[in-house]
Amino acid sequence: MRAVLNAYGRALASQFSGRMLLLSIAPFLLSVSLWAVLLYFGFQPLVDYVQSLFADYGGFKASGSLLSMFGMGMLKTVAVPLVSMLLLLPLMIMTSLLFMGVAAMPAIARHVGARQFSTLEKKHGGSLAGSVLLSLGSVLLFLVLWICSLPLYLFPPAALVAQVVLWGWLTMRVMSYDALADYASADERRALMHARRWPLLAIGMLSGAAGALPGIVWIGGALISVVLFPFLAMISIWLYLVIFIFTGLWFQYYCLQALAELRADEKSARNGAGIVAN
């Protein structure tokens, strides 16, 4: 895990540069514009739909009993908007992650590569189309697994573990591809994803755990006042993007260092084979 910690330190040092902070602007504007339209036209219909489900299937009684069991009976009056927000939260995170991959990761790759890995050959084993397809496929699979994990919310510790693992896996898939797209060949990328899968998953899970903070701010603040919901949503999106930029830097430093080590090992192996042959 030393390489993971070294990459963390490098990412932390780069995070607070003006250039990296400015990178959040374009994804932020894209995400806020998209969600302003979606929430304006779709949030009230979603709340109405959830309320009809609660009325048809005894959700008010069940949620009231469950909340009372945990000493949170006062929240039963906001159960419907709370569930609606919980349904929207993963979609909001995923759009921020997708916009981050498209708008910010190329700049992060150039920033890290030019400063720390200027001698590393670019083999361009990935592409924008490949990144979008991989991201969409990963998001669809994530949604299926996330829906399957919803019953775990009846036992919060299990739900927390499941969410951290799921977000870690999704973040690892998306960020690793983008981090290696310019520098690694397709074979090198697959080899690194296999050989370094556990450290990469660890980075994704730790980043996913940090990503829970904006959601807590959003939902916790909305419980105090639903009127604050749009403003809290904007703050949460920006916080997600700042966290994702740090995550992108972390993956970028780790992946490029791993690629440099892979090529050095291959070069040593070829030189050793040549000496033996001579």
Coordinates of C-alpha atoms in Angstrom, one line a residue:
M1 CA 0.0 0.0 0.0
R2 CA 3.0 2.3 0.0
A3 CA 2.4 3.2 -3.6
V4 CA -1.2 4.1 -2.7
L5 CA -0.1 6.4 0.1
N6 CA 2.6 8.0 -2.1
A7 CA 0.0 8.7 -4.8
Y8 CA -2.3 10.1 -2.1
G9 CA 0.3 12.6 -0.9
R10 CA 1.0 13.7 -4.5
A11 CA -2.7 14.1 -5.2
L12 CA -3.2 16.1 -2.0
A13 CA -0.4 18.5 -2.9
S14 CA -1.8 19.0 -6.4
Q15 CA -5.4 19.3 -5.3
F16 CA -5.1 22.9 -4.0
S17 CA -3.4 24.3 -7.1
G18 CA -5.5 27.0 -8.8
R19 CA -5.6 25.0 -12.0
M20 CA -7.1 22.0 -10.3
L21 CA -9.7 24.0 -8.5
L22 CA -10.7 25.7 -11.7
L23 CA -11.3 22.3 -13.3
S24 CA -14.4 21.9 -11.2
I25 CA -16.1 24.8 -13.0
A26 CA -17.0 23.1 -16.3
P27 CA -18.4 19.9 -14.8
F28 CA -20.2 21.9 -12.2
L29 CA -22.0 24.1 -14.8
L30 CA -22.9 21.0 -16.8
S31 CA -24.2 19.1 -13.8
V32 CA -26.1 22.0 -12.4
S33 CA -27.7 22.9 -15.7
L34 CA -28.8 19.3 -16.2
W35 CA -30.2 18.9 -12.7
A36 CA -31.9 22.3 -12.7
V37 CA -34.0 21.2 -15.6
L38 CA -34.6 17.7 -14.3
L39 CA -35.5 18.9 -10.8
Y40 CA -37.8 21.6 -12.1
F41 CA -39.8 19.3 -14.3
G42 CA -39.3 16.0 -12.5
F43 CA -39.0 16.3 -8.7
Q44 CA -42.6 17.0 -7.9
P45 CA -43.9 14.2 -10.1
L46 CA -41.3 11.9 -8.5
V47 CA -42.5 12.9 -5.0
D48 CA -46.2 12.4 -6.1
Y49 CA -45.3 8.9 -7.4
V50 CA -43.5 7.9 -4.2
Q51 CA -46.4 9.2 -2.2
S52 CA -48.8 7.1 -4.2
L53 CA -46.7 4.0 -3.7
F54 CA -46.6 4.7 0.1
A55 CA -50.4 5.1 0.1
D56 CA -51.0 2.0 -1.9
Y57 CA -48.6 -0.3 -0.1
G58 CA -48.8 0.9 3.5
G59 CA -45.5 2.7 3.3
F60 CA -46.5 5.4 5.8
K61 CA -47.3 2.9 8.5
A62 CA -44.2 0.8 7.8
S63 CA -41.8 3.9 7.6
G64 CA -43.4 5.4 10.8
S65 CA -42.8 2.1 12.7
L66 CA -39.3 1.7 11.4
L67 CA -38.3 5.3 12.2
S68 CA -39.9 5.1 15.7
M69 CA -37.9 1.9 16.3
F70 CA -34.7 4.0 15.8
G71 CA -36.0 6.9 17.8
M72 CA -36.6 9.1 14.7
G73 CA -40.4 9.2 14.7
M74 CA -40.4 12.9 14.0
L75 CA -39.0 12.2 10.5
K76 CA -42.1 10.3 9.3
T77 CA -43.6 13.6 8.0
V78 CA -40.7 14.0 5.6
A79 CA -40.4 10.3 4.7
V80 CA -41.7 10.7 1.1
P81 CA -39.4 13.6 0.1
L82 CA -36.5 11.9 1.9
V83 CA -37.0 8.6 -0.1
S84 CA -37.3 10.7 -3.3
M85 CA -34.0 12.4 -2.5
L86 CA -32.4 9.0 -1.8
L87 CA -33.5 7.8 -5.2
L88 CA -32.0 10.9 -6.9
L89 CA -28.8 10.9 -5.0
P90 CA -27.0 8.1 -6.9
L91 CA -28.1 9.5 -10.3
M92 CA -26.7 12.9 -9.2
I93 CA -23.4 11.4 -8.2
M94 CA -23.1 9.4 -11.5
T95 CA -23.8 12.4 -13.7
S96 CA -21.1 14.3 -11.8
L97 CA -18.7 11.4 -12.3
L98 CA -19.5 11.1 -16.0
F99 CA -19.0 14.9 -16.6
M100 CA -15.8 14.7 -14.5
G101 CA -14.5 11.9 -16.7
V102 CA -15.2 13.8 -19.9
A103 CA -14.4 17.4 -18.9
A104 CA -11.7 17.1 -16.3
M105 CA -9.8 13.8 -16.5
P106 CA -8.0 14.7 -19.7
A107 CA -6.7 17.9 -18.1
I108 CA -5.7 16.0 -15.0
A109 CA -3.8 13.5 -17.2
R110 CA -1.9 16.3 -18.9
H111 CA -1.2 18.1 -15.6
V112 CA 0.2 14.9 -13.9
G113 CA 2.0 13.6 -17.0
A114 CA 3.8 16.8 -17.8
R115 CA 5.1 17.3 -14.3
Q116 CA 5.9 13.9 -13.0
F117 CA 6.0 11.5 -16.0
S118 CA 7.3 13.6 -18.9
T119 CA 9.5 10.7 -20.2
L120 CA 6.6 8.1 -20.1
E121 CA 5.7 7.1 -23.7
K122 CA 2.1 7.6 -24.7
K123 CA 0.5 4.6 -26.4
H124 CA -3.1 5.9 -26.6
G125 CA -4.7 2.6 -25.7
G126 CA -8.0 4.3 -24.8
S127 CA -10.4 6.8 -26.4
L128 CA -13.2 9.2 -25.5
A129 CA -15.7 6.8 -27.0
G130 CA -14.2 3.9 -25.1
S131 CA -14.4 5.9 -21.9
V132 CA -18.1 6.8 -22.5
L133 CA -19.1 3.2 -23.3
L134 CA -17.2 1.8 -20.3
S135 CA -18.8 4.4 -18.0
L136 CA -22.3 3.8 -19.3
G137 CA -21.9 0.0 -19.1
S138 CA -20.5 0.3 -15.6
V139 CA -23.3 2.7 -14.5
L140 CA -26.0 0.4 -15.7
L141 CA -24.5 -2.6 -13.9
F142 CA -24.0 -0.4 -10.8
L143 CA -27.7 0.6 -10.9
V144 CA -28.8 -3.0 -10.9
L145 CA -26.6 -3.9 -8.0
W146 CA -27.6 -0.7 -6.1
I147 CA -31.3 -1.5 -6.5
C148 CA -30.6 -5.0 -5.2
S149 CA -28.8 -3.6 -2.2
L150 CA -31.7 -1.3 -1.1
P151 CA -33.2 -3.9 1.3
L152 CA -29.9 -3.7 3.2
Y153 CA -31.0 -0.3 4.5
L154 CA -33.1 -2.2 7.0
F155 CA -29.7 -3.0 8.6
P156 CA -27.7 0.3 8.2
P157 CA -24.2 -1.1 8.8
A158 CA -24.6 -3.7 6.0
A159 CA -26.0 -1.0 3.7
L160 CA -23.0 1.3 4.4
V161 CA -20.5 -1.5 3.6
A162 CA -22.5 -2.4 0.4
Q163 CA -22.6 1.3 -0.8
V164 CA -18.9 1.9 -0.1
V165 CA -17.9 -1.3 -2.1
L166 CA -20.3 -0.4 -5.0
W167 CA -19.1 3.1 -5.3
G168 CA -15.5 2.0 -4.9
W169 CA -16.0 -0.5 -7.8
L170 CA -17.6 2.1 -10.0
T171 CA -15.0 4.8 -9.3
M172 CA -12.2 2.3 -9.9
R173 CA -13.6 1.3 -13.3
V174 CA -14.2 4.8 -14.6
M175 CA -11.1 6.5 -13.2
S176 CA -8.6 3.8 -14.0
Y177 CA -9.6 3.8 -17.7
D178 CA -9.4 7.5 -18.0
A179 CA -6.1 7.7 -16.1
L180 CA -4.5 5.2 -18.5
A181 CA -6.2 6.1 -21.7
D182 CA -3.4 8.3 -23.1
Y183 CA -0.4 6.5 -21.8
A184 CA -1.1 2.7 -21.7
S185 CA -1.8 0.3 -24.5
A186 CA -5.0 -1.7 -24.3
D187 CA -2.9 -4.8 -23.2
E188 CA -1.0 -2.8 -20.5
R189 CA -4.2 -1.3 -19.2
R190 CA -5.8 -4.8 -18.8
A191 CA -2.6 -6.1 -17.2
L192 CA -2.5 -3.3 -14.7
M193 CA -6.2 -3.5 -13.9
H194 CA -5.7 -7.2 -13.1
A195 CA -2.4 -7.0 -11.2
R196 CA -3.3 -3.9 -9.2
R197 CA -7.1 -4.5 -8.8
W198 CA -7.0 -4.5 -5.0
P199 CA -5.0 -1.3 -4.5
L200 CA -7.2 0.4 -7.2
L201 CA -10.4 -0.9 -5.4
A202 CA -9.0 0.4 -2.1
I203 CA -8.5 3.9 -3.6
G204 CA -12.0 3.7 -5.1
M205 CA -13.6 2.7 -1.8
L206 CA -11.8 5.3 0.3
S207 CA -12.8 7.9 -2.3
G208 CA -16.4 6.5 -2.2
A209 CA -16.4 6.9 1.6
A210 CA -15.3 10.5 1.3
G211 CA -18.1 10.9 -1.3
A212 CA -20.7 10.2 1.3
L213 CA -20.1 13.6 2.9
P214 CA -21.9 15.7 0.2
G215 CA -24.9 13.4 0.4
I216 CA -25.1 13.8 4.2
V217 CA -24.9 17.6 3.8
W218 CA -27.6 17.5 1.2
I219 CA -30.1 15.2 2.8
G220 CA -29.3 16.4 6.4
G221 CA -29.9 20.0 5.4
A222 CA -33.0 19.2 3.5
L223 CA -34.5 17.5 6.6
I224 CA -34.1 20.9 8.3
S225 CA -35.8 22.8 5.5
V226 CA -37.0 21.4 2.2
V227 CA -36.9 25.0 0.8
L228 CA -33.1 24.7 1.0
F229 CA -33.1 21.6 -1.3
P230 CA -32.0 23.3 -4.6
F231 CA -29.2 25.2 -2.9
L232 CA -28.0 22.2 -1.0
A233 CA -28.1 20.2 -4.2
M234 CA -25.8 22.7 -5.9
I235 CA -23.4 22.7 -2.9
S236 CA -23.4 18.9 -2.9
I237 CA -22.7 18.7 -6.7
W238 CA -19.7 21.1 -6.2
L239 CA -18.4 19.0 -3.3
Y240 CA -18.7 15.8 -5.3
L241 CA -16.7 17.4 -8.1
V242 CA -13.9 18.6 -5.8
I243 CA -13.8 15.1 -4.3
F244 CA -13.8 13.5 -7.8
I245 CA -10.9 15.8 -8.9
F246 CA -8.9 14.7 -5.9
T247 CA -9.8 11.1 -6.7
G248 CA -8.8 11.6 -10.4
L249 CA -5.4 13.0 -9.3
W250 CA -5.0 10.0 -6.9
F251 CA -5.8 7.5 -9.6
Q252 CA -3.6 9.4 -12.1
Y253 CA -0.5 9.4 -10.0
Y254 CA -1.0 5.8 -8.9
C255 CA -1.8 4.4 -12.4
L256 CA 1.1 6.2 -14.1
Q257 CA 3.6 5.1 -11.5
A258 CA 2.3 1.6 -11.8
L259 CA 2.6 1.8 -15.6
A260 CA 6.2 3.1 -15.3
E261 CA 7.1 0.2 -13.0
L262 CA 5.4 -2.3 -15.4
R263 CA 7.5 -1.1 -18.3
A264 CA 10.7 -1.0 -16.2
D265 CA 10.0 -4.6 -15.2
E266 CA 9.4 -5.7 -18.8
K267 CA 12.6 -3.9 -19.9
S268 CA 14.6 -5.6 -17.2
A269 CA 13.1 -9.0 -18.2
R270 CA 14.0 -8.4 -21.9
N271 CA 17.5 -7.3 -21.0
G272 CA 17.9 -10.4 -18.8
A273 CA 16.7 -12.7 -21.5
G274 CA 19.1 -11.1 -23.9
I275 CA 22.1 -11.6 -21.6
V276 CA 21.1 -15.3 -21.1
A277 CA 20.8 -15.7 -24.8
N278 CA 24.2 -14.3 -25.4

